[in-house]
Short mmCIF file of C-alpha atoms in Angstrom, two decimals:
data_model
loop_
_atom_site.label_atom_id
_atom_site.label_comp_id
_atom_site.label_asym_id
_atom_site.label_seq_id
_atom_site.Cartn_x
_atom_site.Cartn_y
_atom_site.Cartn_z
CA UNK A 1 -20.34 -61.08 18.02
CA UNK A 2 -17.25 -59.83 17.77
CA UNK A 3 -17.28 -59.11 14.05
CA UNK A 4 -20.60 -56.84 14.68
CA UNK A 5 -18.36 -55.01 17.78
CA UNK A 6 -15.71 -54.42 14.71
CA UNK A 7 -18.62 -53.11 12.18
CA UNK A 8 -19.95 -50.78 15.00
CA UNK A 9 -16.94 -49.53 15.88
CA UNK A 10 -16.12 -49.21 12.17
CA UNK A 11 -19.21 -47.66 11.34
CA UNK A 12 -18.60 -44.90 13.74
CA UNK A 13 -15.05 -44.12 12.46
CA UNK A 14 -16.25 -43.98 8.83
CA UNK A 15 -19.22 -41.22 10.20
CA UNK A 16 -16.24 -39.27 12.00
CA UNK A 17 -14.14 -39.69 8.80
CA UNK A 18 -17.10 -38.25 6.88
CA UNK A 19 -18.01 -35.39 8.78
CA UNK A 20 -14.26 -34.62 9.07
CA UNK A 21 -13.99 -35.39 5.06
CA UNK A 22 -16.93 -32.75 4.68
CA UNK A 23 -15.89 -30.14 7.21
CA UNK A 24 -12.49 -30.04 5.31
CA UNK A 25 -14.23 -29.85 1.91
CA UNK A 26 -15.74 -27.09 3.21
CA UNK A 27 -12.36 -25.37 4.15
CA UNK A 28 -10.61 -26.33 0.75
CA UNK A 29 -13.42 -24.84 -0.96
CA UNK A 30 -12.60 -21.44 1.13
CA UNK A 31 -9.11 -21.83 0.64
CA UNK A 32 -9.87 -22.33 -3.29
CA UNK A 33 -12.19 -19.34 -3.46
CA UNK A 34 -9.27 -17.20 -1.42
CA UNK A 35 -6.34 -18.05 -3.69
CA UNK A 36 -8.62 -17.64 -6.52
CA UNK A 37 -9.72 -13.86 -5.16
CA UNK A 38 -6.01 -12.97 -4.39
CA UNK A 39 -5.03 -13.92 -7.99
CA UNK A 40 -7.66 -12.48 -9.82
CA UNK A 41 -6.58 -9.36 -7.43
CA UNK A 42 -3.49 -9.37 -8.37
CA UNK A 43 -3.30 -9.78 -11.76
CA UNK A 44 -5.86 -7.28 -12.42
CA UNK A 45 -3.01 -5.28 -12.00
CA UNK A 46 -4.93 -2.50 -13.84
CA UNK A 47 -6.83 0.46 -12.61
CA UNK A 48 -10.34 -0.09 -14.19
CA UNK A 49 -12.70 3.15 -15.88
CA UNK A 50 -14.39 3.53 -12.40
CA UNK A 51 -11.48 4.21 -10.71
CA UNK A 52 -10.86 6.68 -13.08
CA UNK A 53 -14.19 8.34 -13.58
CA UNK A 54 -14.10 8.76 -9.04
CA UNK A 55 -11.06 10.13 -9.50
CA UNK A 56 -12.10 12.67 -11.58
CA UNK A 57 -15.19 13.32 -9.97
CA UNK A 58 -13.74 13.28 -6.73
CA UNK A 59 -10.96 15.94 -8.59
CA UNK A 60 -7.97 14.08 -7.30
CA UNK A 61 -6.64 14.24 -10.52
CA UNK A 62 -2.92 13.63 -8.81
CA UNK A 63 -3.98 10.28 -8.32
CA UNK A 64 -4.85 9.66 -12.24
CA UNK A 65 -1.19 9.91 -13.09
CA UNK A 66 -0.46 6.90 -10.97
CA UNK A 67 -3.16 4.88 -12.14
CA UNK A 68 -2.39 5.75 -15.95
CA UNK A 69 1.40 4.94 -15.12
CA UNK A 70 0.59 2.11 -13.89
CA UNK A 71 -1.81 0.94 -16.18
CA UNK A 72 1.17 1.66 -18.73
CA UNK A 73 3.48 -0.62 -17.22
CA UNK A 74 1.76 -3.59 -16.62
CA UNK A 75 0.04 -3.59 -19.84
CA UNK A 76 2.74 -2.09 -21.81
CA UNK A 77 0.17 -0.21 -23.68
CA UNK A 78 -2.14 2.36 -23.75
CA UNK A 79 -5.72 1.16 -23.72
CA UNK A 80 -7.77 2.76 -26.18
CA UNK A 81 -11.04 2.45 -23.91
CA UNK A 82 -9.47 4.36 -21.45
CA UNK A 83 -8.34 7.25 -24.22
CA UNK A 84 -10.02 9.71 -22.57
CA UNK A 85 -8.97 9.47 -18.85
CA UNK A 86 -5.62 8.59 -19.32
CA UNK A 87 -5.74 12.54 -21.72
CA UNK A 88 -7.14 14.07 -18.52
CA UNK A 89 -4.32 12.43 -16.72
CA UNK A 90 -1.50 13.28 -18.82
CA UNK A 91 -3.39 17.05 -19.31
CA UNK A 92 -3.07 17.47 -15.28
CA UNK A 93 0.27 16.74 -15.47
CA UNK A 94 1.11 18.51 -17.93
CA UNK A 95 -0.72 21.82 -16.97
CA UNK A 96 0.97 21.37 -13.24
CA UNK A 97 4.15 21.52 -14.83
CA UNK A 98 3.65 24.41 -17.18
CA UNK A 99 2.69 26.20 -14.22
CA UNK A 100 5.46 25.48 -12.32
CA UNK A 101 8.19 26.22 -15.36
CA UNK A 102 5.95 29.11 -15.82
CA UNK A 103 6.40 30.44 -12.48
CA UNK A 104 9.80 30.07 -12.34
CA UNK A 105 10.39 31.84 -15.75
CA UNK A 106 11.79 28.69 -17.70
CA UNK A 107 10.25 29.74 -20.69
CA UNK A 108 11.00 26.91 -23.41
CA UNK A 109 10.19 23.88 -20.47
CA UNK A 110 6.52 25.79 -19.84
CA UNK A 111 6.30 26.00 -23.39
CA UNK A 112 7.05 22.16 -24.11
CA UNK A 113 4.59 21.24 -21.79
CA UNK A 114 2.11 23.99 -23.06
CA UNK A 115 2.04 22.15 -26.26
CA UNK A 116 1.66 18.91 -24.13
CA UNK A 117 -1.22 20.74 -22.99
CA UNK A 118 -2.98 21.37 -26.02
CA UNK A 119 -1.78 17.66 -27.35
CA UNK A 120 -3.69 16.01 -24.65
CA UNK A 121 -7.08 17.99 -24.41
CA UNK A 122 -7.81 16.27 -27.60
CA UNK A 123 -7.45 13.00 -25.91
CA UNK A 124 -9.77 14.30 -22.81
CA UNK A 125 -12.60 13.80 -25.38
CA UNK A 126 -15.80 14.08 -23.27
CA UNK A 127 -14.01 14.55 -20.24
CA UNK A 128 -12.51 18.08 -21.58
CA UNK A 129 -15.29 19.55 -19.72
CA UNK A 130 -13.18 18.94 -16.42
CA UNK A 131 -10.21 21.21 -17.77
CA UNK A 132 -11.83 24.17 -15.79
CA UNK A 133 -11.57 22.43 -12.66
CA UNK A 134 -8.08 21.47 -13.29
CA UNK A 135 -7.21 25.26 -14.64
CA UNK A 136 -9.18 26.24 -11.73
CA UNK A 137 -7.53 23.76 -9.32
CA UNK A 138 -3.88 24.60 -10.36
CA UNK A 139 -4.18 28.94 -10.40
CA UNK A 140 -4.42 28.66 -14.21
CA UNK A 141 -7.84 29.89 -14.90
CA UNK A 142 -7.94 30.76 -18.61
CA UNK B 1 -23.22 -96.86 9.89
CA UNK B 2 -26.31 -99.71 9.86
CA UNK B 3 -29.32 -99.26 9.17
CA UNK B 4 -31.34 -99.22 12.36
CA UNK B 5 -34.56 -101.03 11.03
CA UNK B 6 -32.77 -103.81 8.87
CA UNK B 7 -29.43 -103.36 9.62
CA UNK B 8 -27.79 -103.08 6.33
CA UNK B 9 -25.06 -100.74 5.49
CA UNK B 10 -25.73 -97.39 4.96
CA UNK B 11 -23.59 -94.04 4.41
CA UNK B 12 -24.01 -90.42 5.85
CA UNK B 13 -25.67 -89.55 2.52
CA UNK B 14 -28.69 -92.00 2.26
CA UNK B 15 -31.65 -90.32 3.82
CA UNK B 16 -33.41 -93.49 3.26
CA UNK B 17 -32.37 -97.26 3.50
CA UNK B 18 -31.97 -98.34 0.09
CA UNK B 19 -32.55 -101.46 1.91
CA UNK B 20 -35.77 -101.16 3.80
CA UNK B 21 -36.28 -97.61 2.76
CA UNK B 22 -36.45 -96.59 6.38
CA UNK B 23 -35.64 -92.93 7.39
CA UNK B 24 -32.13 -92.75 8.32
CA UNK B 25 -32.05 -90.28 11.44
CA UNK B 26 -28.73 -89.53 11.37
CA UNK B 27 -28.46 -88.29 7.48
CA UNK B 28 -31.28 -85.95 8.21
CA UNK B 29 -29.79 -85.22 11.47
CA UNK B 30 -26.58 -84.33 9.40
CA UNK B 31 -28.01 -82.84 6.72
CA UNK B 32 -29.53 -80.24 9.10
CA UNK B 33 -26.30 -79.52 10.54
CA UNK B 34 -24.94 -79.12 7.75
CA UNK B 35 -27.63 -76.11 6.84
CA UNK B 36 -27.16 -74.44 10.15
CA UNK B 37 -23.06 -74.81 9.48
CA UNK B 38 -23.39 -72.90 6.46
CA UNK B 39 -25.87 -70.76 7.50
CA UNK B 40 -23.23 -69.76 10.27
CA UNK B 41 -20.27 -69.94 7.91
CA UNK B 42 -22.56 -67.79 5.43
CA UNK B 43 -23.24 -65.00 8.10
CA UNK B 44 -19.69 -65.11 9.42
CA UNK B 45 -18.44 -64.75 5.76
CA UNK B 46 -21.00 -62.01 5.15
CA UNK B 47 -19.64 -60.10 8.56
CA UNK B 48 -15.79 -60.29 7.52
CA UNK B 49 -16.22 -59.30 4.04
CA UNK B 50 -18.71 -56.49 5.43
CA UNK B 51 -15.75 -55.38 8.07
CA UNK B 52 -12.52 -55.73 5.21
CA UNK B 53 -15.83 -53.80 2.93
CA UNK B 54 -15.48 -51.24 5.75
CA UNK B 55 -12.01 -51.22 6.68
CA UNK B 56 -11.14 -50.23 3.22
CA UNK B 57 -13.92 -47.27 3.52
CA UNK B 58 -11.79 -46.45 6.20
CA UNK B 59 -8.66 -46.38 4.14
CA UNK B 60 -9.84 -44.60 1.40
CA UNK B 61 -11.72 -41.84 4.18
CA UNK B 62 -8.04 -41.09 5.81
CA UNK B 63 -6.50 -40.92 2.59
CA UNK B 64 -8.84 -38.76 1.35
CA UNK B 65 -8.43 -36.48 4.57
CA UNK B 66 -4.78 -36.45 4.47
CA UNK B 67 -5.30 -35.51 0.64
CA UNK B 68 -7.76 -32.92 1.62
CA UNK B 69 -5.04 -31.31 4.67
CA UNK B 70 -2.26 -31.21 2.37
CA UNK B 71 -4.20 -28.94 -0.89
CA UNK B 72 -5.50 -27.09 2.23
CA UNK B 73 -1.67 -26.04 3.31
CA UNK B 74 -0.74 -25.61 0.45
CA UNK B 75 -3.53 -23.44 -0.07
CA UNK B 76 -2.62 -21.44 2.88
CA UNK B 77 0.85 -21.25 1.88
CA UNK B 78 0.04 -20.61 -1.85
CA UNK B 79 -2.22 -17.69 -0.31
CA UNK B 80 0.51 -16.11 1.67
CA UNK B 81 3.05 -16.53 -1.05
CA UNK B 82 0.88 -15.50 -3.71
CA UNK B 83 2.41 -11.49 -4.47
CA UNK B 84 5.92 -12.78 -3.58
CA UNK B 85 5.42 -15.19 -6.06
CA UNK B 86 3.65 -12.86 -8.82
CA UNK B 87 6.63 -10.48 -7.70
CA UNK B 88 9.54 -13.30 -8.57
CA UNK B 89 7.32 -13.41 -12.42
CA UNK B 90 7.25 -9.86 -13.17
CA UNK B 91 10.66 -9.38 -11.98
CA UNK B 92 12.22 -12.19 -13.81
CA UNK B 93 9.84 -10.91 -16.74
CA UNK B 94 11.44 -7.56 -16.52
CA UNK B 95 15.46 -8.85 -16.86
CA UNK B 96 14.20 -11.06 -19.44
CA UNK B 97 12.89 -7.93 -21.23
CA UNK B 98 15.67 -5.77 -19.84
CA UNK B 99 16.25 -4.33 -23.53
CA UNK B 100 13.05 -3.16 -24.94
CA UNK B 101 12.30 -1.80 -21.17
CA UNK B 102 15.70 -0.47 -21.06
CA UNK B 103 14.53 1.63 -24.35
CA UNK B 104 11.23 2.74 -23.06
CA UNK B 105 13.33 3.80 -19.68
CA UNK B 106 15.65 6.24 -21.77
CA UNK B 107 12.71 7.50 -23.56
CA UNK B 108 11.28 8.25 -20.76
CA UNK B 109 14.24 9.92 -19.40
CA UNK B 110 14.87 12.08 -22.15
CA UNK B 111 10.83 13.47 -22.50
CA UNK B 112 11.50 14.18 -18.43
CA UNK B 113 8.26 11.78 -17.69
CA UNK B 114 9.81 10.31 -14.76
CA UNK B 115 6.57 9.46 -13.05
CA UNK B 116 6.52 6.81 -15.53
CA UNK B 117 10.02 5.86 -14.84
CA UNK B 118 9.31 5.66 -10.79
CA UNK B 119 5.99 3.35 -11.73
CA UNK B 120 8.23 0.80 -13.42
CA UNK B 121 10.64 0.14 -10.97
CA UNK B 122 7.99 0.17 -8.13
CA UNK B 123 5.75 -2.10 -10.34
CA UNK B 124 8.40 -4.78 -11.20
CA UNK B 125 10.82 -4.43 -8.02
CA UNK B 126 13.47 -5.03 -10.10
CA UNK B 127 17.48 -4.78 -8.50
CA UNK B 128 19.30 -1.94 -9.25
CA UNK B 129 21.94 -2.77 -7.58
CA UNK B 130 23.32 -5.39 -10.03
CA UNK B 131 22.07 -6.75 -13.46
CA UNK B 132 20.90 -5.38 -16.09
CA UNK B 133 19.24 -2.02 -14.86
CA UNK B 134 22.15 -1.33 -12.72
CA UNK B 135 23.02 1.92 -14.62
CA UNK B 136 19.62 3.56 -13.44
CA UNK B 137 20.62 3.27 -9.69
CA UNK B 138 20.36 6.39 -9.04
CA UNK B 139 17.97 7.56 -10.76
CA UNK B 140 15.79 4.90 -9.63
CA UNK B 141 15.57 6.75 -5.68
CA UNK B 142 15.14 10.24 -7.37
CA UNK B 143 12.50 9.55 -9.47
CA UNK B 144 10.96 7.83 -6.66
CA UNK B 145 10.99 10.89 -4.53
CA UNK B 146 10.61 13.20 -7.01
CA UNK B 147 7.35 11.01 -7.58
CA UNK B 148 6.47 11.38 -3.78
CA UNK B 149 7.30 14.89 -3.53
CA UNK B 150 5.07 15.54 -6.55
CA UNK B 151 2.47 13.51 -4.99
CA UNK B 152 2.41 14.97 -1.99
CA UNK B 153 2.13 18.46 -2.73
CA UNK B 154 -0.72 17.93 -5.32
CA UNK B 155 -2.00 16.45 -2.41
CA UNK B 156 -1.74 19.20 -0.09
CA UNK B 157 -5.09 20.34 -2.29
CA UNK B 158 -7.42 17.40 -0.66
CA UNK B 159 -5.94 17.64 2.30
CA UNK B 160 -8.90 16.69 4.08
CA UNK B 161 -9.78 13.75 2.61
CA UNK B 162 -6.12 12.15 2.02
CA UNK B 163 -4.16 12.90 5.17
CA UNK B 164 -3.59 15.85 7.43
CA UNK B 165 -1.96 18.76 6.61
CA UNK B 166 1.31 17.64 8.93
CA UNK B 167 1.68 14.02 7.49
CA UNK B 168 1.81 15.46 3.99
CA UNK B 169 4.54 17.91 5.38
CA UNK B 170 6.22 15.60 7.20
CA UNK B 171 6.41 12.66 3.75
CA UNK B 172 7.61 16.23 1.76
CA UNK B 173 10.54 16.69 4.26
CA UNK B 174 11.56 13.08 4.09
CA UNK B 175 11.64 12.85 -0.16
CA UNK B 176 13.49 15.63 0.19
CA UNK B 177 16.19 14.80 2.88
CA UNK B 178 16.59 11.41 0.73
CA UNK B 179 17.04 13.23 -2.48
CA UNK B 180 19.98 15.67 -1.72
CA UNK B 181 21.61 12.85 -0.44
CA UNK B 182 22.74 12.46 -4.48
CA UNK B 183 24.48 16.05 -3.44
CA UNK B 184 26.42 15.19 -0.31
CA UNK B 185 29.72 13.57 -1.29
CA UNK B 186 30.12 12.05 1.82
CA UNK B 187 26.98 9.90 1.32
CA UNK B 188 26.61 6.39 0.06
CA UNK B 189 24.36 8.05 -2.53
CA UNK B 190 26.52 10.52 -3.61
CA UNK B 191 26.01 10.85 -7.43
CA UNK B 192 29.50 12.26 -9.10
CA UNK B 193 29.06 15.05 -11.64
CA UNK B 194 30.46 12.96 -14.26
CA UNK B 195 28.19 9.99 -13.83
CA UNK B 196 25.75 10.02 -16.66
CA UNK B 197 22.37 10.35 -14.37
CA UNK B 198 23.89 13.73 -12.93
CA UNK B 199 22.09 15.93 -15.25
CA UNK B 200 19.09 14.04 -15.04
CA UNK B 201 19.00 14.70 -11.25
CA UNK B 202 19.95 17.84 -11.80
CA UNK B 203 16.57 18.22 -13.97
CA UNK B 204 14.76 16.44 -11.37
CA UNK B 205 15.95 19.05 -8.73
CA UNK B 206 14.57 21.91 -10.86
CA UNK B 207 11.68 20.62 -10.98
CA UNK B 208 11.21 19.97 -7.52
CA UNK B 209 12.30 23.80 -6.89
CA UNK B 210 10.20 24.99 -9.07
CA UNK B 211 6.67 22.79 -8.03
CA UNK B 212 8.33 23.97 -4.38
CA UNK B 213 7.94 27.46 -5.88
CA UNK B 214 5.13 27.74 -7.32
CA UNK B 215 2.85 25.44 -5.06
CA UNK B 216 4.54 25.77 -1.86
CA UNK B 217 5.27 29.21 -1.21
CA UNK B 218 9.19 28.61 -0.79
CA UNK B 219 11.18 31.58 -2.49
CA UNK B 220 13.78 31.14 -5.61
CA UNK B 221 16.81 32.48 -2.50
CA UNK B 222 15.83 29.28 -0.59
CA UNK B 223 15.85 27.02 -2.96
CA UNK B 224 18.47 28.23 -4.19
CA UNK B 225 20.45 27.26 -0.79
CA UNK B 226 19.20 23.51 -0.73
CA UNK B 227 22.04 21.79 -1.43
CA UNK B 228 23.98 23.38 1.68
CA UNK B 229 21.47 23.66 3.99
CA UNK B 230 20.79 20.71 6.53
CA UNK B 231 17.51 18.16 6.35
CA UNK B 232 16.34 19.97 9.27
CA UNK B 233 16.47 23.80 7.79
CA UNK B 234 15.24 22.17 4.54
CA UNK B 235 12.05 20.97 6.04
CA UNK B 236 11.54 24.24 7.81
CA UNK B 237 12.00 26.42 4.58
CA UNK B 238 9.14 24.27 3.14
CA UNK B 239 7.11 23.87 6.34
CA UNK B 240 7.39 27.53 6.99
CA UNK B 241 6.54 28.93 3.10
CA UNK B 242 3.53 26.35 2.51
CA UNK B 243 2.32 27.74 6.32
CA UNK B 244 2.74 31.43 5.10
CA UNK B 245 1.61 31.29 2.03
CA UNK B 246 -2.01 29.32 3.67
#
């Protein structure tokens, strides 16, 4: 009698313990699934081809310097897929600058980055059709 | 024990007389109790092993939940921690690749991309206030503002869609009243003509005047004046020209 008392009792501890043992298997799965999120975030350090490709549609073609930067420094290379955006990034840059040296009359830094320029519209590839939007956006209208 | 019937001897095993072969009461009697004892023993055996069975499930259930607690703090922790941690690798990463970085850093130093510069330093958070990349102190903050200033007014163009007018304005003003800080001698900042970033923040001024120029409004006689005119009459020189020239 008093054995079957124990094994009642004991039976319902070991339900608590398993809805307890489930409820937190539940939460380490979360937990898991958040760590694993946060790393993958993380270590995709890199600004993918959409990011790019809004950026240019959106013509906030300041902010494709960043990304291309950044890109650069946490891969430590240029990515040949992303040729052609990181062109139209370098081109904006470029083209701002010439403007500004330009503007200011010093002749052989708007030259430098003239050539720039011209070096990085053949890396725009398909996306050379934004350099009148960039021309346009800077006051450099050809 | 005698037999009851012919009273010859008998013992507590004989379940007959092996005298008169007369049923010996008491052997059955005994035998009987003997099948309800271990009936009882068996079902009392059955019933402890079943509650150490169980007590053990028990065991095994709280370890299993203090198991379960601890990967779920540390979880939490490991969560929290995670970028300070990632930070700590790509820093230490960084000093222990301090020389090829260091010659990608000049390069980009001398070809005047200093946007790249600024992206390194805020990617990798390294010190440069001791160790190896000590020597670009300086020039660490300017191209960080320079960076910010360029940002900003490029910015000024979607105005609408990445900040108001005035917040852009106001970021400008700051960059700006932390970069001629390098010009002040009595600042902390204070960058000596003969230190070897000098004409490097020289360049970096330029070009700040002449972005200022050109996308700003602000005439070559104010910038011209920067270096001796306060934060405040700074700011308002910019504010002013980008407001005119709208």
């Amino acid at each position: 009698m008093k054995n079957k008392l124990k094994l009642m009792k004991q039976d319902s501890v070991i339900t608590a313990l398993n809805v307890a043992l489930v409820f937190l298997v539940i939460v380490l799965l979360i937990t898991i699934l958040t760590v694993r999120t946060t790393y993958k975030e993380m270590t995709s350090d890199n600004y993918d081809e959409l990011s790019f490709s809004y950026a240019i549609e959106d013509q906030a073609y300041y902010t494709l310097l960043d990304k291309y930067y950044y890109n650069l420094t946490t891969t430590g290379k240029e990515n040949p897929e992303f040729q052609e955006y990181y062109g139209v990034a370098k081109y904006y840059e470029a083209a701002s600058l010439y403007k500004a040296y330009d503007t200011v009359g010093n002749t052989e830094k708007a030259l430098y980055y003239q050539n720039k320029m011209q070096d990085y519209e053949k890396d725009m590839g398909d996306w050379s059709m934004t350099k009148p939007g960039i021309l346009k956006s800077l006051g450099l209208e050809e | 024990m005698k037999c009851e019937s012919c009273g010859g001897n008998l013992s507590l095993e004989d379940v007959v007389c092996p005298h008169c072969d007369a049923l010996n009461e008491h052997a059955v009697q005994h035998i009987r109790d003997m099948n309800k004892y271990r009936r009882e023993f068996q079902g009392t055996q059955k019933e402890v092993q079943e509650v150490a069975r169980n007590h053990s499930g028990i065991m095994v259930r709280v370890v299993a939940v203090c198991i379960l607690i601890v990967l779920i703090v540390v979880g939490f922790i490991l969560n929290k921690e995670l970028y300070s941690i990632h930070g700590d690798m790509i820093e230490r990463k960084a000093i222990k690749n301090a020389e090829q970085n260091m010659e990608m850093l000049d390069r980009y130093i001398e070809e005047g991309d200093y946007s790249a510069f600024n992206v390194f330093f805020s990617y990798t958070g390294v010190n440069t206030y001791s160790g190896p990349y000590e020597k670009y102190n300086r020039l660490r903050s300017a191209t960080m503002h320079y960076a910010n200033i360029y940002g900003s007014i490029m910015r000024l163009k979607k105005v609408d869609e990445y900040g108001t007018r005035e917040t852009i304005l106001k970021s400008i003003g700051d960059d700006m009243s932390y970069f001629y800080r390098f010009f002040q001698k009595d600042d902390f900042y204070y960058v000596e003509e003969s230190d070897w970033q000098y004409p490097y923040i020289c360049d970096i001024e330029d070009r700040i005047k002449a972005l200022l120029i050109t996308y700003m409004g602000v005439t070559r006689e104010d910038v011209q004046n920067f270096r001796e005119m306060t934060n405040a009459e700074r700011n308002l020189v910019i504010e002013e020209s980008y407001l005119d020239e709208e």
